[in-house]
XYZ file of N, CA and C in Angstrom:
585
model
N 2.597 6.788 -25.543
C 3.458 5.624 -25.395
C 3.248 4.677 -26.576
N 4.350 4.295 -27.183
C 4.300 3.405 -28.342
C 3.766 2.031 -27.948
N 2.871 1.518 -28.759
C 2.391 0.153 -28.580
C 3.185 -0.754 -29.515
N 3.591 -1.895 -29.023
C 4.341 -2.820 -29.849
C 3.387 -3.748 -30.582
N 3.685 -4.013 -31.857
C 2.878 -4.967 -32.616
C 3.294 -6.379 -32.219
N 2.467 -7.346 -32.564
C 2.811 -8.750 -32.279
C 4.127 -9.129 -32.956
N 4.326 -8.644 -34.167
C 5.554 -8.964 -34.907
C 6.774 -8.326 -34.233
N 6.625 -7.096 -33.745
C 7.736 -6.459 -33.048
C 8.098 -7.231 -31.778
N 7.086 -7.673 -31.057
C 7.339 -8.469 -29.846
C 8.038 -9.771 -30.215
N 7.598 -10.404 -31.307
C 8.234 -11.637 -31.771
C 9.711 -11.380 -32.103
N 9.991 -10.265 -32.759
C 11.374 -9.921 -33.114
C 12.200 -9.669 -31.859
N 11.637 -8.931 -30.902
C 12.376 -8.654 -29.661
C 12.635 -9.932 -28.885
N 11.679 -10.835 -28.848
C 11.885 -12.104 -28.139
C 12.913 -12.974 -28.857
N 12.902 -12.940 -30.189
C 13.917 -13.677 -30.950
C 15.304 -13.076 -30.695
N 15.368 -11.759 -30.588
C 16.642 -11.098 -30.274
C 17.130 -11.530 -28.891
N 16.202 -11.599 -27.936
C 16.541 -12.046 -26.589
C 17.079 -13.472 -26.619
N 16.435 -14.337 -27.377
C 16.895 -15.736 -27.483
C 18.280 -15.818 -28.118
N 18.496 -15.027 -29.162
C 19.798 -15.037 -29.832
C 20.886 -14.546 -28.886
N 20.593 -13.482 -28.154
C 21.570 -12.955 -27.193
C 21.874 -14.009 -26.134
N 20.833 -14.702 -25.683
C 20.998 -15.732 -24.658
C 21.914 -16.857 -25.145
N 21.767 -17.242 -26.400
C 22.545 -18.363 -26.932
C 23.944 -17.966 -27.384
N 24.063 -16.785 -28.000
C 25.320 -16.444 -28.670
C 25.981 -15.149 -28.187
N 25.332 -14.427 -27.272
C 25.885 -13.171 -26.789
C 25.419 -11.982 -27.603
N 25.455 -10.822 -26.990
C 24.943 -9.610 -27.627
C 25.771 -9.221 -28.856
N 27.057 -9.600 -28.875
C 27.922 -9.265 -30.001
C 27.481 -9.969 -31.280
N 26.804 -11.111 -31.136
C 26.397 -11.897 -32.305
C 24.966 -11.626 -32.745
N 24.391 -10.558 -32.239
C 23.059 -10.150 -32.695
C 23.227 -9.249 -33.910
N 22.812 -9.731 -35.075
C 22.832 -8.910 -36.289
C 21.454 -8.979 -36.927
N 21.163 -8.017 -37.761
C 19.882 -8.021 -38.475
C 19.779 -9.278 -39.337
N 20.872 -9.653 -39.982
C 20.863 -10.830 -40.859
C 20.522 -12.103 -40.092
N 21.231 -12.350 -38.979
C 20.978 -13.590 -38.233
C 19.607 -13.563 -37.566
N 19.186 -12.400 -37.119
C 17.870 -12.287 -36.494
C 16.762 -12.552 -37.508
N 16.912 -12.014 -38.711
C 15.923 -12.243 -39.775
C 15.839 -13.740 -40.088
N 16.998 -14.391 -40.139
C 17.023 -15.841 -40.391
C 16.323 -16.604 -39.273
N 16.542 -16.173 -38.026
C 15.948 -16.861 -36.874
C 14.426 -16.898 -36.947
N 13.822 -15.836 -37.464
C 12.347 -15.793 -37.477
C 11.756 -15.950 -38.879
N 12.601 -16.275 -39.847
C 12.102 -16.550 -41.183
C 11.631 -15.313 -41.937
N 12.282 -14.204 -41.692
C 11.977 -12.962 -42.423
C 13.169 -12.614 -43.299
N 12.922 -11.853 -44.329
C 14.038 -11.290 -45.084
C 14.556 -10.087 -44.300
N 15.777 -9.678 -44.598
C 16.300 -8.487 -43.930
C 15.427 -7.263 -44.205
N 15.011 -7.033 -45.475
C 14.118 -5.885 -45.710
C 12.794 -6.019 -44.939
N 12.327 -7.258 -44.776
C 11.098 -7.486 -44.005
C 11.270 -7.099 -42.547
N 12.432 -7.410 -41.986
C 12.700 -7.045 -40.597
C 12.834 -5.526 -40.455
N 13.456 -4.911 -41.467
C 13.633 -3.455 -41.420
C 12.298 -2.699 -41.478
N 11.250 -3.348 -41.904
C 9.929 -2.689 -41.877
C 9.430 -2.514 -40.437
N 9.961 -3.312 -39.530
C 9.523 -3.258 -38.129
C 10.496 -2.477 -37.243
N 11.775 -2.560 -37.561
C 12.809 -1.842 -36.810
C 13.858 -1.339 -37.799
N 14.349 -0.129 -37.575
C 15.307 0.483 -38.501
C 16.729 -0.039 -38.327
N 17.034 -0.566 -37.124
C 18.410 -0.992 -36.856
C 18.448 -1.945 -35.668
N 19.621 -2.534 -35.471
C 19.845 -3.394 -34.308
C 19.690 -2.585 -33.028
N 20.210 -1.361 -33.024
C 20.093 -0.525 -31.828
C 18.638 -0.189 -31.520
N 17.837 -0.012 -32.549
C 16.419 0.256 -32.305
C 15.743 -0.979 -31.688
N 16.145 -2.146 -32.111
C 15.610 -3.377 -31.507
C 16.002 -3.419 -30.027
N 17.277 -3.172 -29.736
C 17.745 -3.197 -28.348
C 17.043 -2.130 -27.511
N 16.878 -0.937 -28.072
C 16.206 0.145 -27.361
C 14.768 -0.238 -27.022
N 14.077 -0.819 -27.996
C 12.693 -1.229 -27.754
C 12.614 -2.425 -26.824
N 13.598 -3.309 -26.890
C 13.654 -4.442 -25.963
C 13.791 -3.939 -24.528
N 14.636 -2.946 -24.326
C 14.792 -2.359 -22.995
C 13.509 -1.670 -22.536
N 12.849 -0.962 -23.438
C 11.582 -0.302 -23.102
C 10.518 -1.337 -22.744
N 10.481 -2.422 -23.506
C 9.532 -3.504 -23.268
C 9.761 -4.106 -21.878
N 11.037 -4.336 -21.526
C 11.365 -4.865 -20.201
C 10.973 -3.867 -19.119
N 11.260 -2.587 -19.345
C 10.941 -1.555 -18.351
C 9.439 -1.522 -18.076
N 8.646 -1.567 -19.117
C 7.180 -1.568 -18.941
C 6.718 -2.815 -18.197
N 7.301 -3.966 -18.576
C 6.948 -5.218 -17.908
C 7.317 -5.154 -16.428
N 8.504 -4.631 -16.132
C 8.961 -4.519 -14.746
C 8.015 -3.633 -13.945
N 7.653 -2.509 -14.516
C 6.757 -1.573 -13.835
C 5.400 -2.230 -13.550
N 4.848 -2.903 -14.534
C 3.558 -3.585 -14.370
C 3.656 -4.678 -13.319
N 4.729 -5.487 -13.396
C 4.907 -6.590 -12.441
C 5.012 -6.082 -11.017
N 5.863 -5.086 -10.812
C 6.105 -4.600 -9.453
C 4.868 -3.894 -8.901
N 4.196 -3.127 -9.742
C 3.003 -2.420 -9.260
C 1.837 -3.373 -8.984
N 1.889 -4.561 -9.583
C 0.790 -5.510 -9.371
C 1.057 -6.484 -8.225
N 2.208 -6.341 -7.542
C 2.497 -7.220 -6.408
C 1.505 -6.882 -5.301
N 0.770 -7.893 -4.911
C -0.225 -7.654 -3.861
C 0.413 -7.913 -2.503
N -0.019 -7.130 -1.546
C 0.511 -7.305 -0.194
C -0.623 -7.640 0.762
N -0.239 -8.345 1.806
C -1.203 -8.701 2.847
C -1.179 -7.604 3.909
N -2.251 -7.458 4.657
C -2.312 -6.382 5.660
C -1.157 -6.393 6.662
N -0.651 -7.575 6.996
C 0.415 -7.655 8.002
C 1.821 -7.633 7.407
N 1.935 -7.434 6.090
C 3.248 -7.416 5.457
C 4.079 -6.244 5.968
N 5.344 -6.526 6.206
C 6.282 -5.480 6.617
C 6.930 -4.882 5.368
N 7.694 -3.819 5.573
C 8.451 -3.242 4.472
C 9.428 -4.279 3.909
N 10.017 -5.086 4.788
C 10.945 -6.132 4.339
C 10.231 -7.164 3.471
N 8.991 -7.530 3.835
C 8.215 -8.469 3.014
C 7.997 -7.893 1.616
N 7.678 -6.607 1.561
C 7.436 -5.945 0.272
C 8.722 -5.898 -0.562
N 9.855 -5.613 0.088
C 11.126 -5.561 -0.630
C 11.502 -6.940 -1.164
N 11.266 -7.968 -0.359
C 11.525 -9.338 -0.816
C 10.663 -9.672 -2.036
N 9.408 -9.251 -2.019
C 8.497 -9.529 -3.138
C 8.970 -8.836 -4.423
N 9.446 -7.603 -4.289
C 9.950 -6.868 -5.453
C 11.131 -7.615 -6.066
N 12.109 -7.978 -5.230
C 13.301 -8.632 -5.765
C 13.024 -10.060 -6.206
N 12.098 -10.734 -5.555
C 11.722 -12.075 -5.994
C 11.177 -12.005 -7.420
N 10.342 -11.005 -7.679
C 9.786 -10.820 -9.020
C 10.895 -10.562 -10.039
N 11.821 -9.670 -9.696
C 12.912 -9.351 -10.614
C 13.815 -10.562 -10.872
N 14.201 -11.242 -9.802
C 15.134 -12.354 -9.942
C 14.512 -13.515 -10.705
N 13.227 -13.758 -10.489
C 12.539 -14.820 -11.253
C 12.478 -14.457 -12.737
N 12.215 -13.186 -13.021
C 12.184 -12.742 -14.416
C 13.549 -12.927 -15.057
N 14.616 -12.531 -14.365
C 15.963 -12.717 -14.889
C 16.267 -14.201 -15.090
N 15.864 -15.043 -14.138
C 16.110 -16.482 -14.251
C 15.411 -17.071 -15.470
N 14.196 -16.595 -15.739
C 13.425 -17.100 -16.881
C 13.920 -16.544 -18.213
N 14.502 -15.344 -18.190
C 14.999 -14.715 -19.417
C 16.386 -14.130 -19.167
N 17.386 -14.990 -19.049
C 18.720 -14.501 -18.705
C 19.303 -13.510 -19.711
N 18.858 -13.558 -20.948
C 19.418 -12.650 -21.953
C 19.139 -11.197 -21.616
N 18.035 -10.929 -20.917
C 17.734 -9.536 -20.575
C 18.835 -8.972 -19.677
N 19.448 -9.831 -18.862
C 20.561 -9.402 -18.011
C 21.736 -8.978 -18.895
N 21.991 -9.744 -19.957
C 23.079 -9.392 -20.872
C 22.838 -8.044 -21.523
N 21.583 -7.732 -21.789
C 21.259 -6.450 -22.416
C 21.362 -5.321 -21.396
N 20.722 -5.500 -20.233
C 20.720 -4.435 -19.222
C 22.128 -4.161 -18.698
N 22.912 -5.224 -18.548
C 24.246 -5.071 -17.982
C 25.309 -4.861 -19.064
N 24.884 -4.527 -20.270
C 25.817 -4.265 -21.369
C 26.149 -2.782 -21.449
N 26.128 -2.118 -20.297
C 26.318 -0.668 -20.305
C 27.654 -0.250 -20.909
N 28.669 -1.102 -20.831
C 29.945 -0.734 -21.455
C 29.811 -0.731 -22.978
N 28.999 -1.630 -23.517
C 28.750 -1.661 -24.961
C 27.937 -0.438 -25.374
N 27.015 -0.018 -24.504
C 26.114 1.088 -24.827
C 26.742 2.459 -24.577
N 27.958 2.457 -24.058
C 28.617 3.711 -23.686
C 28.601 4.745 -24.821
N 28.664 4.284 -26.054
C 28.729 5.201 -27.184
C 27.367 5.457 -27.822
N 26.318 4.926 -27.240
C 24.968 5.186 -27.747
C 24.138 5.775 -26.614
N 23.923 7.069 -26.669
C 23.205 7.763 -25.592
C 21.802 7.224 -25.381
N 21.103 6.876 -26.470
C 19.735 6.379 -26.321
C 19.694 5.079 -25.519
N 20.582 4.147 -25.846
C 20.619 2.869 -25.118
C 21.077 3.087 -23.679
N 22.093 3.907 -23.508
C 22.598 4.199 -22.167
C 21.513 4.860 -21.313
N 20.793 5.787 -21.890
C 19.704 6.467 -21.161
C 18.579 5.508 -20.797
N 18.280 4.560 -21.671
C 17.201 3.604 -21.391
C 17.595 2.688 -20.234
N 18.851 2.253 -20.212
C 19.323 1.439 -19.083
C 19.249 2.259 -17.798
N 19.608 3.529 -17.881
C 19.526 4.418 -16.713
C 18.080 4.554 -16.243
N 17.142 4.650 -17.161
C 15.718 4.735 -16.789
C 15.288 3.497 -16.012
N 15.724 2.324 -16.461
C 15.375 1.072 -15.775
C 15.966 1.072 -14.367
N 17.226 1.465 -14.262
C 17.889 1.514 -12.957
C 17.202 2.522 -12.041
N 16.875 3.688 -12.568
C 16.216 4.723 -11.758
C 14.832 4.264 -11.300
N 14.123 3.553 -12.149
C 12.802 3.033 -11.768
C 12.950 2.064 -10.596
N 13.912 1.156 -10.698
C 14.138 0.189 -9.626
C 14.594 0.896 -8.357
N 15.503 1.854 -8.494
C 15.956 2.615 -7.331
C 14.784 3.324 -6.662
N 13.854 3.822 -7.455
C 12.684 4.496 -6.903
C 11.838 3.565 -6.045
N 11.622 2.338 -6.533
C 10.840 1.365 -5.758
C 11.550 1.018 -4.451
N 12.866 0.829 -4.530
C 13.625 0.455 -3.338
C 13.647 1.612 -2.337
N 13.915 2.811 -2.813
C 13.985 3.965 -1.912
C 12.637 4.225 -1.247
N 11.568 4.107 -2.019
C 10.221 4.285 -1.454
C 9.973 3.272 -0.341
N 10.405 2.032 -0.565
C 10.258 0.982 0.437
C 11.063 1.312 1.691
N 12.282 1.767 1.515
C 13.143 2.073 2.661
C 12.591 3.259 3.448
N 12.139 4.281 2.764
C 11.548 5.438 3.449
C 10.333 5.000 4.266
N 9.501 4.159 3.662
C 8.313 3.665 4.378
C 8.720 2.832 5.589
N 9.724 1.962 5.408
C 10.195 1.127 6.512
C 10.793 1.940 7.645
N 11.515 3.001 7.300
C 12.082 3.868 8.337
C 10.986 4.664 9.038
N 10.038 5.143 8.274
C 8.933 5.920 8.851
C 8.104 5.059 9.808
N 7.895 3.789 9.424
C 7.104 2.868 10.254
C 7.954 2.186 11.330
N 9.209 2.616 11.457
C 10.142 2.089 12.456
C 10.404 0.589 12.306
N 10.328 0.109 11.043
C 10.678 -1.284 10.752
C 12.146 -1.397 10.350
N 12.694 -0.314 9.794
C 14.115 -0.227 9.473
C 14.718 0.839 10.377
N 16.003 0.658 10.702
C 16.645 1.687 11.534
C 16.941 2.931 10.696
N 17.163 4.038 11.383
C 17.431 5.317 10.729
C 18.909 5.694 10.796
N 19.774 4.738 11.084
C 21.197 5.033 11.228
C 21.829 5.466 9.904
N 21.273 4.988 8.811
C 21.810 5.299 7.483
C 20.693 5.929 6.652
N 21.035 6.959 5.904
C 20.041 7.650 5.078
C 19.434 6.706 4.048
N 18.205 6.986 3.679
C 17.490 6.127 2.724
C 18.218 6.030 1.383
N 18.822 7.115 0.923
C 19.521 7.072 -0.366
C 20.740 6.144 -0.301
N 21.433 6.145 0.831
C 22.595 5.264 0.996
C 22.154 3.810 1.088
N 21.083 3.550 1.853
C 20.569 2.181 1.950
C 20.097 1.679 0.587
N 19.505 2.564 -0.197
C 19.063 2.188 -1.543
C 20.260 1.727 -2.368
N 21.351 2.470 -2.295
C 22.569 2.109 -3.026
C 23.106 0.758 -2.549
N 23.076 0.519 -1.249
C 23.562 -0.749 -0.695
C 22.709 -1.918 -1.192
N 21.390 -1.757 -1.139
C 20.489 -2.831 -1.576
C 20.664 -3.094 -3.076
N 20.602 -2.032 -3.874
C 20.732 -2.197 -5.329
C 22.109 -2.784 -5.666
N 23.156 -2.285 -5.018
C 24.510 -2.788 -5.275
C 24.659 -4.261 -4.916
N 24.102 -4.650 -3.776
C 24.163 -6.054 -3.374
C 23.431 -6.962 -4.342
N 22.267 -6.523 -4.783
C 21.486 -7.340 -5.706
C 22.146 -7.378 -7.092
N 22.718 -6.244 -7.501
C 23.425 -6.208 -8.788
C 24.601 -7.195 -8.761
N 25.304 -7.246 -7.634
C 26.430 -8.175 -7.512
C 25.952 -9.625 -7.589
N 24.816 -9.925 -6.966
C 24.261 -11.284 -7.030
C 23.936 -11.655 -8.480
N 23.365 -10.708 -9.213
C 23.018 -10.966 -10.617
C 24.288 -11.150 -11.454
N 25.287 -10.311 -11.225
C 26.544 -10.445 -11.982
C 27.244 -11.772 -11.679
N 27.248 -12.186 -10.404
C 27.839 -13.489 -10.062
C 27.138 -14.615 -10.803
N 25.815 -14.524 -10.875
C 25.019 -15.525 -11.598
C 25.370 -15.504 -13.080
N 25.470 -14.306 -13.643
C 25.814 -14.179 -15.063
C 27.182 -14.785 -15.335
N 28.171 -14.457 -14.463
C 29.526 -14.956 -14.677
C 29.651 -16.454 -14.406
N 28.693 -17.032 -13.698
C 28.697 -18.485 -13.481
C 28.137 -19.209 -14.705
N 27.774 -18.449 -15.723
C 27.148 -19.049 -16.904
C 25.695 -19.385 -16.632
N 25.087 -18.646 -15.709
C 23.675 -18.824 -15.321
C 23.447 -20.193 -14.679
N 24.491 -20.747 -14.068
C 24.370 -22.084 -13.474
C 23.961 -22.048 -12.005
N 24.278 -20.968 -11.304
C 23.896 -20.896 -9.892
C 22.407 -20.573 -9.786
N 21.876 -20.646 -8.589
C 20.453 -20.374 -8.365
C 20.292 -18.899 -7.998
N 19.932 -18.084 -8.985
C 19.854 -16.643 -8.780
C 18.832 -16.266 -7.723
N 17.663 -16.878 -7.751
C 16.614 -16.522 -6.791
C 17.089 -16.803 -5.368
N 17.690 -17.975 -5.159
C 18.187 -18.350 -3.830
C 19.338 -17.444 -3.394
N 20.292 -17.214 -4.299
C 21.453 -16.385 -3.956
C 21.035 -14.933 -3.701
N 20.124 -14.425 -4.522
C 19.628 -13.060 -4.319
C 18.893 -12.921 -3.002
N 18.118 -13.939 -2.650
C 17.385 -13.926 -1.373
C 18.369 -13.908 -0.204
N 19.442 -14.679 -0.316
C 20.458 -14.717 0.738
C 21.097 -13.341 0.922
N 21.432 -12.685 -0.183
C 22.037 -11.350 -0.117
C 21.059 -10.369 0.513
N 19.818 -10.375 0.033
C 18.821 -9.431 0.551
C 18.536 -9.694 2.028
N 18.421 -10.956 2.407
C 18.188 -11.278 3.826
C 19.332 -10.769 4.697
N 20.565 -10.880 4.190
C 21.716 -10.372 4.942
C 21.643 -8.861 5.124
N 21.278 -8.158 4.077
C 21.144 -6.704 4.163
C 20.017 -6.335 5.122
N 18.902 -7.048 5.012
C 17.756 -6.752 5.897
C 18.100 -6.990 7.364
N 18.924 -8.003 7.654
C 19.331 -8.252 9.043
C 20.077 -7.043 9.604
N 20.798 -6.360 8.746
C 21.559 -5.188 9.195
C 20.669 -3.966 9.397
N 19.562 -3.881 8.667
C 18.779 -2.631 8.742
C 17.449 -2.758 9.476
N 16.965 -4.011 9.660
C 15.684 -4.152 10.361
C 15.851 -3.911 11.848
N 14.814 -3.364 12.463
C 14.824 -3.154 13.923
C 14.368 -4.403 14.613
């Protein structure tokens, strides 16, 4: 697994800030180099292209997400629903703190012509789906969730509902309260599936 240098992390964070302020379309090597006080050739020593920056930014987020979710501690009396809330609370807070990552992850239409970027977004989605499905299977096994709907279908419902909450927040110009709105959506879904 590639380790990122401090300078690469600085470049990826500057790219995230630029995307947040001006949109992903306005991310260029020239403007990014200016943002961090590097020459374009200096930036190219760390990344070969804008797509490589985006690819590594997605990988960086994926690793962070995996570490964050795996480090969520649970109490002995926590239910599957408590664990699912903790997972999404972590994700939604991260998105709220770094809204530009949403622009990158949800730029799948832009990435349609770049298999590497499209595949990396798919990896992030599959990782999240894995955490949700594992939670649902555990909840059904422990009789905390009903078994009326298959775990794969419930996973799609949960992920779809949360994705819609994030998109609504994005389209509001990041003005709504994503954590609160996401919690409302998840609580509604849990009311339907909890026993």
